[in-house]
Amino acid sequence: MPVGTNATVKAMSQDELKGLGAEIILSNTYHLYLRPGHEIIRQIGGLHRFMNWQGPILTDSGGFQVFSLSPLRKITDEGVEFRSHLDGSTHFLTPELVMEIQSALGSDIAMAFDECTPYPATREYALKSLQLTTKWAKRCKESLELRVKSQEGLITHNSKLITHSLFGIVQGGVYVDLRKQSAEELIEMDFDGYAIGGLSVGEPKALMYEMINYTTPILPRDKPRYLMGIGDLLDVLEAVSAGIDMFDCVMPTRNARNGTLFTSSGRISIKREEFKKDPNPLDPNCGCYTCRNYSRAYLRHLFMNKEILSMRLNTLHNLYFYLDFFRKMREAIESVEFEKFRNEWTPILQNNFHEE
Amino acid sequence: MPVGTNATVKAMSQDELKGLGAEIILSNTYHLYLRPGHEIIRQIGGLHRFMNWQGPILTDSGGFQVFSLSPLRKITDEGVEFRSHLDGSTHFLTPELVMEIQSALGSDIAMAFDECTPYPATREYALKSLQLTTKWAKRCKESLELRVKSQEGLITHNSKLITHSLFGIVQGGVYVDLRKQSAEELIEMDFDGYAIGGLSVGEPKALMYEMINYTTPILPRDKPRYLMGIGDLLDVLEAVSAGIDMFDCVMPTRNARNGTLFTSSGRISIKREEFKKDPNPLDPNCGCYTCRNYSRAYLRHLFMNKEILSMRLNTLHNLYFYLDFFRKMREAIESVEFEKFRNEWTPILQNNFHEE
């Protein structure tokens, strides 16, 4: 899922996203709650209409943003008090409010409100934290069921009332037994899908892999399994191997704006001197708009001048690369050739020969 | 002509420009000479190929940029020594070098190198300045003729050698007799078109209008007459009335990035609070992509978040507005209804009701 934090995948138009074959995008409850405010989006007719995106939208619940953006936060059983990263104003997010926001946005997949357990955290803290996440997941589910029953506050997209799929988020820090406990408590409540949260928050990569490999198989195979916020493609290969189905990450888009581009032979930093006179496409094996129409010399020139077109062409390329990678990976899985795919790609993805 | 200073019309793709109906764009000798350097663009195959723009390109000669960007410049008969605005390095531009750069770029219309006379300037200075511009224009013409004869250093676009049209630039400050002298000296040399330069550099508007109205009729009716750097549409109406055929200006694109948008009822600042919940298109009478697909509320949201898509959608709209305005103006001229057109638009263009 390309990430459209503020109701826009940075530098892309919605038509371009569609052209790239993006099937679903992610947007953020937290950001849209603060600005422009979910009631405004509800009045416009929901997020699909607001941003003119016809495909599915998954909205993150805000748990991770409250965790990562707000040093001044206070967590109680009831919810989280935090200061806005925009203007310092105080807000109180509860599971019920988070569900109300997601209903106002009309997201197709809503995420339950969770506490993202930090790293490092003691076993005791991680246990308390996952128990809170379980309680909040329950309240999210009940809140949504009430709203679907009353049909109040739901919005309509393409003549259909959006009732949301709801995913629970597994926490438990880096403790396998706690991951298991969290997963089982959520499965008991029967969500439409399950996410693994609280990873890539500072823990060693080996520990992250251990958690992914341990937790994923516990989650139901017949429901989507979603690893939140991880997009390094080497990590993706590991996670897909474990059984993960869904990903979101700012990596392709943020890297694009910083001039780091993914190619069939490894990562490239477009600002390098060697590209100054290079008339070749960024990646001769790539079929994206950027590679079909522009030289490395032009891409470097745009980047050095901080031109908006630089961010556009780079983002187009990186998203094409990512979506193409995922398409090929799905094909490989269907042909029972995933291991071959992984072996082919691993050395390429390790190749950062142009990194500075 | 939309302005593409650095070989890109800011925020636009070349496909979008084509879709908007842009028939010709302007780019800058000075900027491209400094970065990436004209030899690099020559090696790539010229500016058309470098930036992937198939339509005509007019390149400004650099005279205005040396005038406006370089406080540390020294003008002699031979040329201009100046410091780069990028890194402070010293350069020496001559008419011959400016023509060589424009040949390397492969511009369809090259501008002669001029000294942009500042305002205020004494009659004595303005006279000396226009005489220098005349001398340089002659050297530009001779330099181009030599190059076309030898065919050395010319580049090819669409299998045709680019030999450039060459326009002379009328100077003379705010002295009508000097404007006349400048125009006549250039006409004597027989250029492919004539531009009026050195206006909108700080002089009162009445004086600018006086110069336009006095100078334009002196220039040959059967050749393009181009008023450089002026894009306020009220000024455009005055200039077209005087007989001007061509314009370039950053106004639609720069204003777009600053959130000032042109509509059929006047200028709008998209950041105004009143648009926060406004589900209507920016301009209900506008057929552009932005107005067909997005609400004012979304455009305001993108602008407040400084999103790249804000600059894209705003620029698309403003360029559509400008190009549509010029299309309609041409139709009005052809139907001998220009005065009606001017009377209809004047009050709208004066309407800055949303300006802050």
XYZ file of C-alpha atoms in Angstrom:
712
model
C 0.000 0.000 0.000
C 1.464 3.355 -1.032
C 1.189 5.723 1.926
C -1.010 8.808 1.619
C -0.666 10.261 5.093
C -2.430 13.557 4.455
C -4.979 12.225 1.953
C -2.348 12.380 -0.791
C 0.439 10.003 -1.745
C 3.166 12.611 -1.820
C 3.920 13.978 -5.326
C 1.398 11.651 -7.031
C -1.982 12.331 -8.560
C -4.684 9.779 -8.003
C -4.738 9.049 -11.748
C -1.039 8.255 -11.663
C -1.543 5.889 -8.723
C -4.241 4.111 -10.664
C -2.013 3.962 -13.729
C 0.726 2.417 -11.615
C -1.664 -0.360 -10.643
C -1.976 0.619 -6.978
C -4.946 -1.383 -5.713
C -5.238 0.102 -2.242
C -3.664 3.014 -0.400
C -3.101 3.813 3.257
C -4.071 7.041 4.937
C -3.770 8.295 8.498
C -6.498 8.774 11.068
C -4.264 10.863 13.295
C -3.196 13.364 10.649
C -6.657 13.778 9.126
C -8.263 14.105 12.563
C -5.961 17.041 13.315
C -6.100 18.566 9.832
C -8.471 19.190 8.157
C -10.613 17.380 10.775
C -12.718 14.275 10.147
C -16.039 16.159 10.288
C -14.995 18.220 7.288
C -14.133 15.087 5.337
C -17.442 13.513 6.396
C -19.312 16.583 5.110
C -17.497 16.396 1.765
C -18.649 12.780 1.481
C -15.750 10.806 2.903
C -12.093 10.362 2.107
C -12.622 8.673 -1.278
C -14.529 11.664 -2.539
C -12.330 14.205 -0.735
C -9.156 12.969 -2.379
C -10.778 11.561 -5.535
C -9.534 8.006 -5.047
C -11.956 5.284 -6.116
C -10.029 2.260 -4.861
C -9.955 0.870 -1.323
C -8.409 2.839 1.536
C -6.960 1.435 4.736
C -6.636 3.900 7.593
C -4.132 3.479 10.336
C -5.743 4.006 13.729
C -3.384 6.673 14.984
C -1.790 4.483 17.637
C 1.588 4.525 15.928
C 1.483 8.284 15.277
C 0.574 9.078 18.876
C 3.492 6.855 19.847
C 6.024 8.297 17.450
C 5.047 11.932 17.026
C 3.988 12.948 20.495
C 6.556 12.991 23.244
C 3.920 14.619 25.435
C 1.373 11.859 25.747
C -0.406 10.247 28.675
C -1.833 6.767 28.341
C -4.704 5.634 30.573
C -7.138 2.741 30.304
C -9.628 5.138 28.781
C -7.380 6.379 25.967
C -4.441 8.616 25.133
C -4.030 12.276 25.835
C -1.514 13.884 23.488
C -0.355 17.158 22.086
C -0.797 17.890 18.411
C 2.480 17.968 16.467
C 1.002 20.882 14.505
C -0.020 23.431 17.106
C 0.528 21.821 20.521
C -3.205 21.655 21.246
C -4.336 18.847 23.589
C -6.463 15.961 22.356
C -7.829 12.767 23.838
C -8.079 9.749 21.554
C -10.201 6.798 22.677
C -11.014 3.590 20.801
C -14.542 4.934 20.273
C -13.307 8.253 18.872
C -10.819 6.497 16.594
C -13.646 4.367 15.188
C -15.856 7.417 14.788
C -13.072 9.162 12.861
C -12.557 6.165 10.602
C -16.295 5.978 9.952
C -16.332 9.671 9.061
C -13.444 9.061 6.671
C -15.244 6.039 5.230
C -12.160 3.873 5.165
C -12.626 0.407 3.704
C -10.304 -1.155 6.231
C -10.223 0.404 9.687
C -7.501 -0.461 12.159
C -8.248 -1.017 15.842
C -6.669 1.504 18.218
C -3.524 0.068 19.788
C -0.714 1.067 22.034
C 2.487 0.660 20.078
C 4.808 -0.920 22.661
C 8.173 0.846 22.532
C 11.587 -0.834 22.370
C 13.119 -1.535 24.745
C 10.260 -2.382 27.121
C 10.289 -4.679 30.138
C 8.252 -7.844 29.961
C 5.945 -6.332 32.561
C 5.343 -3.208 30.479
C 4.879 -5.197 27.269
C 2.282 -7.415 29.010
C 0.315 -4.456 30.381
C 0.559 -2.774 26.994
C -0.772 -5.736 25.030
C -3.612 -6.156 27.509
C -4.557 -2.533 26.939
C -4.417 -3.097 23.165
C -6.720 -6.103 23.579
C -9.220 -4.098 25.642
C -9.146 -1.268 23.124
C -9.559 -3.694 20.211
C -12.708 -5.015 21.920
C -14.057 -1.513 22.390
C -13.307 -0.698 18.747
C -15.214 -3.756 17.609
C -18.204 -3.040 19.842
C -18.239 0.583 18.802
C -18.246 -0.360 15.125
C -20.999 -2.969 15.654
C -23.206 -0.366 17.330
C -22.607 2.078 14.512
C -23.319 -0.475 11.793
C -26.523 -1.475 13.634
C -27.758 2.120 13.929
C -26.227 3.127 10.595
C -25.553 6.484 12.173
C -22.424 8.319 11.158
C -21.585 5.971 8.302
C -20.859 7.423 4.936
C -21.683 6.221 1.452
C -19.225 5.530 -1.358
C -20.355 4.494 -4.834
C -23.951 4.150 -3.512
C -22.858 1.671 -0.852
C -22.738 2.291 2.888
C -19.179 1.824 4.125
C -19.271 -0.505 7.117
C -15.515 -1.127 7.245
C -13.482 -4.236 7.626
C -11.773 -4.043 10.998
C -8.278 -5.386 11.659
C -6.809 -6.070 15.099
C -3.161 -5.265 15.805
C -0.915 -7.767 17.564
C 1.478 -6.259 20.114
C 3.668 -7.936 22.750
C 7.031 -6.300 22.243
C 9.875 -8.736 21.598
C 8.484 -11.512 23.830
C 7.229 -14.467 21.850
C 4.831 -15.670 24.542
C 3.306 -12.183 24.752
C 2.989 -12.020 20.941
C 1.169 -15.349 21.161
C -1.110 -14.120 23.935
C -1.925 -10.926 22.021
C -2.650 -12.814 18.805
C -4.881 -15.355 20.533
C -6.895 -12.733 22.363
C -7.518 -10.910 19.078
C -8.338 -14.092 17.147
C -10.866 -14.923 19.846
C -12.675 -11.682 18.965
C -12.753 -12.614 15.261
C -11.439 -9.641 13.276
C -11.552 -9.343 9.484
C -7.785 -9.321 9.353
C -4.775 -9.164 11.634
C -1.820 -6.849 11.709
C 1.520 -7.169 13.447
C 2.444 -3.852 15.024
C 5.203 -2.579 17.278
C 8.068 -3.758 15.064
C 10.837 -1.742 13.421
C 10.788 0.575 16.427
C 14.486 0.262 17.226
C 14.918 -3.462 17.945
C 17.711 -5.441 16.247
C 16.706 -6.880 12.893
C 17.218 -10.464 14.078
C 14.708 -9.871 16.843
C 12.258 -8.339 14.397
C 12.583 -11.373 12.098
C 12.105 -13.671 15.070
C 8.863 -11.907 15.998
C 7.579 -11.987 12.409
C 8.422 -15.655 11.951
C 6.923 -16.593 15.270
C 3.741 -14.504 15.125
C 2.602 -14.800 11.518
C 1.843 -18.536 11.535
C -0.360 -18.093 14.613
C -2.641 -15.761 12.671
C -5.489 -17.297 10.609
C -4.354 -18.254 7.105
C -7.755 -17.446 5.624
C -7.623 -13.807 6.676
C -5.256 -11.029 5.564
C -2.066 -10.823 7.591
C -0.549 -7.365 7.580
C 2.918 -6.278 8.741
C 2.676 -2.608 9.581
C 5.170 0.033 8.490
C 7.831 -2.270 7.065
C 8.935 -1.768 3.480
C 12.608 -2.642 3.125
C 12.265 -5.298 0.440
C 14.681 -7.689 2.144
C 12.420 -7.547 5.191
C 9.431 -7.991 2.913
C 10.917 -11.198 1.481
C 11.439 -12.542 4.999
C 7.908 -11.589 6.016
C 6.270 -13.012 2.898
C 8.154 -16.192 3.524
C 6.568 -16.245 6.977
C 3.094 -15.740 5.472
C 2.505 -11.966 5.518
C 0.065 -10.688 2.856
C -0.005 -6.923 3.256
C 2.501 -4.122 3.712
C 2.625 -0.357 3.859
C 5.682 1.828 3.884
C 6.832 5.335 3.033
C 10.121 3.897 1.799
C 9.530 4.127 -1.974
C 8.021 7.611 -1.788
C 10.321 9.151 0.837
C 13.442 7.719 -0.778
C 12.282 9.072 -4.115
C 12.111 12.596 -2.749
C 15.609 12.156 -1.300
C 16.946 10.986 -4.653
C 17.412 7.303 -3.751
C 16.000 5.171 -6.528
C 15.428 1.435 -6.779
C 16.578 -0.355 -9.910
C 16.891 -3.865 -11.247
C 20.561 -3.788 -10.314
C 20.332 -2.119 -6.917
C 19.836 1.252 -5.305
C 21.038 4.405 -6.989
C 21.590 7.879 -5.592
C 20.644 10.121 -8.498
C 22.710 13.043 -7.249
C 26.010 11.352 -7.993
C 28.428 13.238 -10.246
C 28.736 10.254 -12.598
C 25.180 10.795 -13.847
C 25.792 14.396 -14.874
C 26.238 13.547 -18.569
C 24.558 10.155 -18.596
C 22.050 9.964 -21.482
C 20.751 6.538 -20.427
C 17.469 5.850 -18.659
C 17.664 5.350 -14.903
C 16.969 1.627 -15.342
C 17.068 0.257 -18.890
C 15.014 -2.737 -17.717
C 12.220 -0.596 -16.307
C 9.016 0.204 -18.186
C 7.908 3.155 -16.046
C 7.088 6.580 -17.454
C 10.278 8.065 -16.031
C 12.561 5.434 -17.535
C 10.777 5.518 -20.880
C 11.099 9.288 -21.260
C 14.039 10.741 -19.355
C 17.793 10.400 -18.995
C 19.749 10.065 -15.787
C 21.310 13.439 -16.678
C 17.876 15.096 -16.667
C 16.810 13.362 -13.446
C 20.028 14.494 -11.785
C 19.560 18.033 -13.100
C 16.015 18.207 -11.707
C 17.159 16.819 -8.364
C 20.066 19.270 -8.041
C 17.646 22.119 -8.746
C 15.134 20.771 -6.195
C 12.485 20.834 -8.896
C 9.018 19.468 -8.148
C 9.229 17.379 -11.314
C 12.195 15.594 -9.711
C 10.025 14.383 -6.863
C 7.276 13.435 -9.297
C 9.442 11.436 -11.698
C 11.396 9.789 -8.871
C 8.244 8.834 -6.971
C 6.631 7.467 -10.123
C 9.661 5.298 -10.688
C 10.017 3.989 -7.135
C 6.315 3.189 -6.807
C 6.413 1.434 -10.176
C 9.400 -0.554 -8.978
C 7.706 -1.523 -5.714
C 4.327 -2.386 -7.213
C 6.031 -4.333 -9.971
C 8.120 -6.190 -7.397
C 4.974 -7.149 -5.497
C 3.187 -8.208 -8.685
C 6.097 -10.438 -9.665
C 6.281 -11.811 -6.137
C 2.578 -12.748 -6.226
C 3.107 -14.497 -9.555
C 6.086 -16.355 -8.102
C 3.982 -17.452 -5.121
C 1.207 -18.671 -7.416
C 3.750 -20.625 -9.457
C 5.270 -22.048 -6.274
C 8.501 -20.304 -7.193
C 8.806 -17.909 -4.287
C 12.118 -19.334 -3.072
C 13.616 -18.879 -6.523
C 12.275 -15.320 -6.611
C 13.761 -14.613 -3.210
C 17.140 -16.023 -4.140
C 17.243 -13.989 -7.320
C 16.333 -10.729 -5.641
C 18.309 -10.957 -2.411
C 21.715 -10.030 -3.884
C 20.166 -7.223 -5.950
C 18.442 -5.736 -2.934
C 21.678 -5.901 -0.987
C 23.402 -3.951 -3.723
C 23.605 -0.347 -2.614
C 26.595 0.350 -4.813
C 25.603 3.917 -5.391
C 24.792 4.783 -1.804
C 26.734 7.673 -0.361
C 4.585 30.910 -23.103
C 4.697 29.019 -19.812
C 8.109 29.553 -18.238
C 10.417 26.573 -17.763
C 13.488 28.281 -16.346
C 15.444 25.147 -15.432
C 14.244 22.985 -18.337
C 11.013 22.279 -16.460
C 7.829 24.296 -16.093
C 7.660 24.061 -12.330
C 5.368 21.269 -11.030
C 4.264 20.225 -14.552
C 5.117 17.216 -16.645
C 5.661 17.773 -20.328
C 2.581 15.605 -21.046
C 0.463 17.859 -18.886
C 1.753 20.938 -20.707
C 0.811 19.348 -24.000
C -2.595 18.405 -22.621
C -3.128 22.003 -21.541
C -2.537 23.093 -25.120
C 0.754 24.890 -24.502
C 2.192 25.485 -27.983
C 5.575 26.866 -26.991
C 7.512 27.228 -23.769
C 10.294 29.515 -22.618
C 13.530 28.389 -21.034
C 16.581 30.232 -19.775
C 20.027 30.426 -21.325
C 21.550 31.832 -18.137
C 20.270 29.117 -15.813
C 21.045 26.229 -18.151
C 24.499 27.612 -18.914
C 25.312 27.552 -15.193
C 23.560 24.271 -14.457
C 23.794 21.643 -15.874
C 25.911 23.447 -18.508
C 25.003 23.772 -22.209
C 27.637 21.254 -23.332
C 25.874 18.542 -21.337
C 22.553 19.380 -22.941
C 24.212 19.430 -26.374
C 25.642 15.954 -25.729
C 22.219 14.627 -24.711
C 20.870 15.929 -28.022
C 19.534 19.371 -27.140
C 16.957 20.807 -24.824
C 13.943 19.208 -26.549
C 15.367 15.776 -25.977
C 16.816 16.602 -22.540
C 13.464 17.677 -21.140
C 11.287 15.552 -23.457
C 9.340 18.482 -24.923
C 8.472 18.143 -28.599
C 7.010 21.615 -29.161
C 8.915 24.819 -29.869
C 11.179 26.399 -27.255
C 12.152 30.042 -26.980
C 15.238 30.751 -24.906
C 15.824 34.026 -23.206
C 19.354 35.289 -23.863
C 20.375 35.770 -20.255
C 20.473 39.544 -20.416
C 17.596 39.945 -18.008
C 18.958 37.328 -15.585
C 22.417 38.889 -15.520
C 20.634 42.188 -14.820
C 18.308 40.924 -12.104
C 20.220 38.114 -10.415
C 23.763 39.424 -10.337
C 24.532 42.474 -8.256
C 28.226 41.834 -8.981
C 28.381 42.391 -12.699
C 30.610 44.471 -14.914
C 29.436 45.515 -18.339
C 31.921 46.308 -21.093
C 31.571 46.615 -24.851
C 32.801 43.061 -25.135
C 30.237 41.487 -22.787
C 29.215 41.051 -19.167
C 31.274 39.666 -16.323
C 29.095 38.353 -13.526
C 29.048 36.109 -10.512
C 26.915 32.966 -10.555
C 23.918 33.153 -8.205
C 24.572 29.480 -7.419
C 28.198 29.330 -6.317
C 29.665 32.810 -6.813
C 31.955 31.648 -9.636
C 32.878 34.289 -12.222
C 31.668 34.085 -15.830
C 31.896 36.240 -18.896
C 28.926 36.285 -21.254
C 29.382 37.692 -24.743
C 26.908 37.850 -27.626
C 28.908 35.080 -29.325
C 28.819 32.837 -26.248
C 25.107 33.447 -25.733
C 24.467 32.362 -29.328
C 26.684 29.333 -28.897
C 24.748 28.340 -25.787
C 21.434 28.739 -27.566
C 22.712 26.642 -30.462
C 23.800 23.929 -28.031
C 20.348 24.014 -26.453
C 18.763 23.887 -29.893
C 16.161 26.518 -29.115
C 13.689 27.247 -31.898
C 13.673 30.939 -31.103
C 16.886 32.453 -29.793
C 16.947 35.911 -28.261
C 19.750 38.368 -28.971
C 21.896 39.304 -25.986
C 20.824 42.659 -24.573
C 21.565 44.950 -21.730
C 18.367 45.347 -19.770
C 18.371 49.080 -19.005
C 17.452 49.596 -15.343
C 14.873 52.043 -13.985
C 15.533 54.772 -13.206
C 18.271 55.534 -15.737
C 19.384 58.880 -17.131
C 18.754 59.605 -20.787
C 22.502 59.428 -21.300
C 22.756 55.957 -19.736
C 19.707 54.679 -21.620
C 21.197 55.880 -24.909
C 24.554 54.242 -24.275
C 22.751 51.090 -23.138
C 20.568 50.790 -26.237
C 23.597 51.383 -28.455
C 25.334 48.506 -26.716
C 22.251 46.335 -27.206
C 22.254 47.224 -30.898
C 25.938 46.309 -31.255
C 25.406 43.037 -29.427
C 22.338 42.229 -31.537
C 24.491 42.670 -34.643
C 27.160 40.378 -33.231
C 24.513 37.780 -32.314
C 23.172 37.849 -35.860
C 26.606 37.547 -37.439
C 27.575 34.786 -35.069
C 24.455 32.831 -35.936
C 24.948 33.354 -39.681
C 28.489 31.999 -39.445
C 27.297 28.996 -37.500
C 24.451 28.241 -39.906
C 26.881 28.536 -42.814
C 29.402 26.149 -41.283
C 26.701 24.012 -39.662
C 29.115 23.524 -36.806
C 27.691 23.251 -33.321
C 24.090 23.042 -34.449
C 21.951 20.257 -33.099
C 19.235 18.200 -34.706
C 15.649 17.832 -33.534
C 13.166 15.513 -35.256
C 15.734 14.926 -38.027
C 15.974 18.655 -38.751
C 18.941 20.883 -38.077
C 17.902 23.676 -35.715
C 19.034 26.985 -37.205
C 16.971 29.192 -34.857
C 14.788 32.127 -35.449
C 16.512 35.134 -33.878
C 14.645 37.989 -32.196
C 16.124 41.386 -31.389
C 15.218 43.135 -28.141
C 14.238 46.797 -28.099
C 15.619 48.805 -25.190
C 15.681 52.552 -24.592
C 14.431 52.895 -21.032
C 11.426 55.156 -20.631
C 12.444 57.592 -23.408
C 10.209 57.335 -26.452
C 12.787 58.711 -28.880
C 15.331 56.170 -27.630
C 12.786 53.348 -27.955
C 12.254 54.504 -31.541
C 16.001 54.628 -32.210
C 16.488 51.142 -30.756
C 13.605 49.679 -32.748
C 14.756 51.232 -35.997
C 18.329 50.050 -35.598
C 17.117 46.496 -35.013
C 14.598 46.594 -37.872
C 17.412 47.700 -40.128
C 19.169 44.424 -39.282
C 16.076 42.394 -40.201
C 15.380 39.984 -37.327
C 12.805 37.180 -37.408
C 10.856 38.869 -34.628
C 11.139 41.763 -32.221
C 10.816 41.884 -28.467
C 10.310 44.812 -26.139
C 12.564 44.453 -23.111
C 13.458 46.551 -20.116
C 9.896 47.069 -18.940
C 8.262 46.111 -15.634
C 11.582 46.837 -13.921
C 10.215 49.295 -11.386
C 8.775 52.086 -13.555
C 5.211 53.367 -12.939
C 2.563 51.437 -14.843
C 1.509 54.510 -16.825
C 5.048 54.869 -18.125
C 5.177 51.172 -19.003
C 1.906 51.475 -20.947
C 3.232 54.574 -22.712
C 6.344 52.677 -23.839
C 4.309 49.690 -25.037
C 1.835 51.838 -26.916
C 4.547 53.911 -28.477
C 6.990 51.141 -29.396
C 4.763 48.318 -30.627
C 3.396 50.095 -33.732
C 6.941 50.900 -34.861
C 7.733 47.176 -35.069
C 6.896 45.312 -38.305
C 3.305 43.986 -38.316
C 4.266 40.929 -40.337
C 6.712 39.637 -37.705
C 6.034 38.442 -34.162
C 6.069 41.203 -31.542
C 6.921 39.958 -28.096
C 6.592 41.769 -24.771
C 9.058 40.157 -22.403
C 8.276 39.092 -18.856
C 4.855 40.685 -18.534
C 1.921 38.496 -17.566
C -0.553 40.474 -15.501
C -3.604 39.986 -17.702
C -4.674 43.639 -17.450
C -1.265 44.574 -18.854
C -1.671 41.857 -21.473
C -4.955 43.383 -22.624
C -3.282 46.778 -22.974
C -0.352 45.273 -24.851
C -2.495 43.177 -27.201
C -4.484 46.284 -27.941
C -1.193 47.921 -28.947
C -0.363 44.963 -31.229
C 1.762 42.607 -29.105
C 1.608 38.923 -30.169
C 3.704 37.032 -27.639
C 4.132 36.938 -23.878
C 5.958 34.967 -21.235
C 5.512 35.200 -17.498
C 5.975 33.190 -14.332
C 2.787 34.706 -12.943
C 0.420 31.733 -13.430
C 2.941 29.186 -12.156
C 4.471 31.204 -9.296
C 1.088 32.371 -8.064
C -0.171 28.795 -8.166
C 2.585 27.665 -5.835
C 1.717 30.534 -3.488
C -1.957 29.565 -3.476
C -3.235 32.463 -5.594
C -5.588 31.110 -8.222
C -7.249 32.787 -11.181
C -10.955 32.207 -11.729
C -13.731 33.428 -13.963
C -14.828 35.745 -11.159
C -11.444 37.028 -10.010
C -8.435 35.970 -8.006
C -8.765 33.604 -5.072
C -6.376 32.861 -2.261
C -6.976 29.166 -1.588
C -5.706 29.355 1.967
C -8.679 31.367 3.216
C -10.614 29.900 6.144
C -13.904 30.137 4.207
C -12.803 27.297 1.900
C -12.169 24.864 4.740
C -15.486 23.043 4.296
C -16.267 24.135 0.748
C -17.247 21.102 -1.371
C -17.436 23.139 -4.592
C -14.854 23.196 -7.350
C -12.439 26.118 -7.348
C -14.172 27.585 -10.407
C -17.479 25.997 -11.449
C -17.021 27.510 -14.933
C -13.602 25.938 -15.437
C -13.032 22.704 -17.336
C -9.543 21.961 -16.039
C -8.553 18.695 -14.377
C -8.360 20.340 -10.958
C -11.835 21.870 -11.151
C -13.382 18.724 -12.589
C -12.040 16.488 -9.820
C -11.387 18.341 -6.583
C -13.131 20.557 -4.049
C -11.901 23.849 -2.671
C -11.740 22.086 0.704
C -9.272 19.523 -0.665
C -7.188 22.175 -2.449
C -7.031 24.210 0.774
C -6.099 21.090 2.755
C -3.246 20.265 0.356
C -2.015 23.851 0.430
C -2.048 24.063 4.242
C -0.027 20.829 4.363
C 2.435 22.146 1.757
C 1.782 19.020 -0.294
C 3.390 18.664 -3.719
C -0.017 17.791 -5.149
C -1.149 21.280 -4.099
C 1.448 22.891 -6.363
C 0.557 20.471 -9.154
C -3.211 20.985 -9.061
C -2.880 24.763 -8.588
C -0.379 25.098 -11.433
C -2.535 22.958 -13.730
C -5.473 25.224 -13.009
C -3.653 28.547 -13.442
C -1.975 27.480 -16.674
C -5.313 26.218 -17.988
C -6.840 29.568 -17.081
C -4.078 31.525 -18.798
C -3.927 29.404 -21.930
C -7.721 29.432 -22.164
C -7.719 33.207 -21.753
C -5.239 33.558 -24.614
C -7.204 31.140 -26.816
C -10.383 33.122 -26.241
C -8.540 36.372 -26.849
C -7.248 35.088 -30.195
C -10.771 34.061 -31.179
C -12.026 37.508 -30.181
C -9.338 39.156 -32.303
C -10.211 36.970 -35.279
C -13.895 37.864 -34.878
C -12.961 41.549 -34.536
C -14.427 41.493 -31.035
C -11.327 42.236 -29.036
C -12.733 45.440 -27.518
C -15.786 43.542 -26.283
C -13.519 40.836 -24.867
C -11.402 43.452 -23.123
C -14.414 45.220 -21.641
C -15.844 41.951 -20.349
C -12.614 40.817 -18.716
C -11.321 44.077 -17.272
C -13.637 44.174 -14.219
C -13.067 40.454 -13.558
C -9.297 40.851 -13.650
C -9.543 43.801 -11.269
C -11.472 41.646 -8.836
C -9.029 40.476 -6.196
C -11.787 40.001 -3.645
C -10.013 37.146 -1.977
C -6.603 38.717 -1.816
C -5.114 38.979 1.622
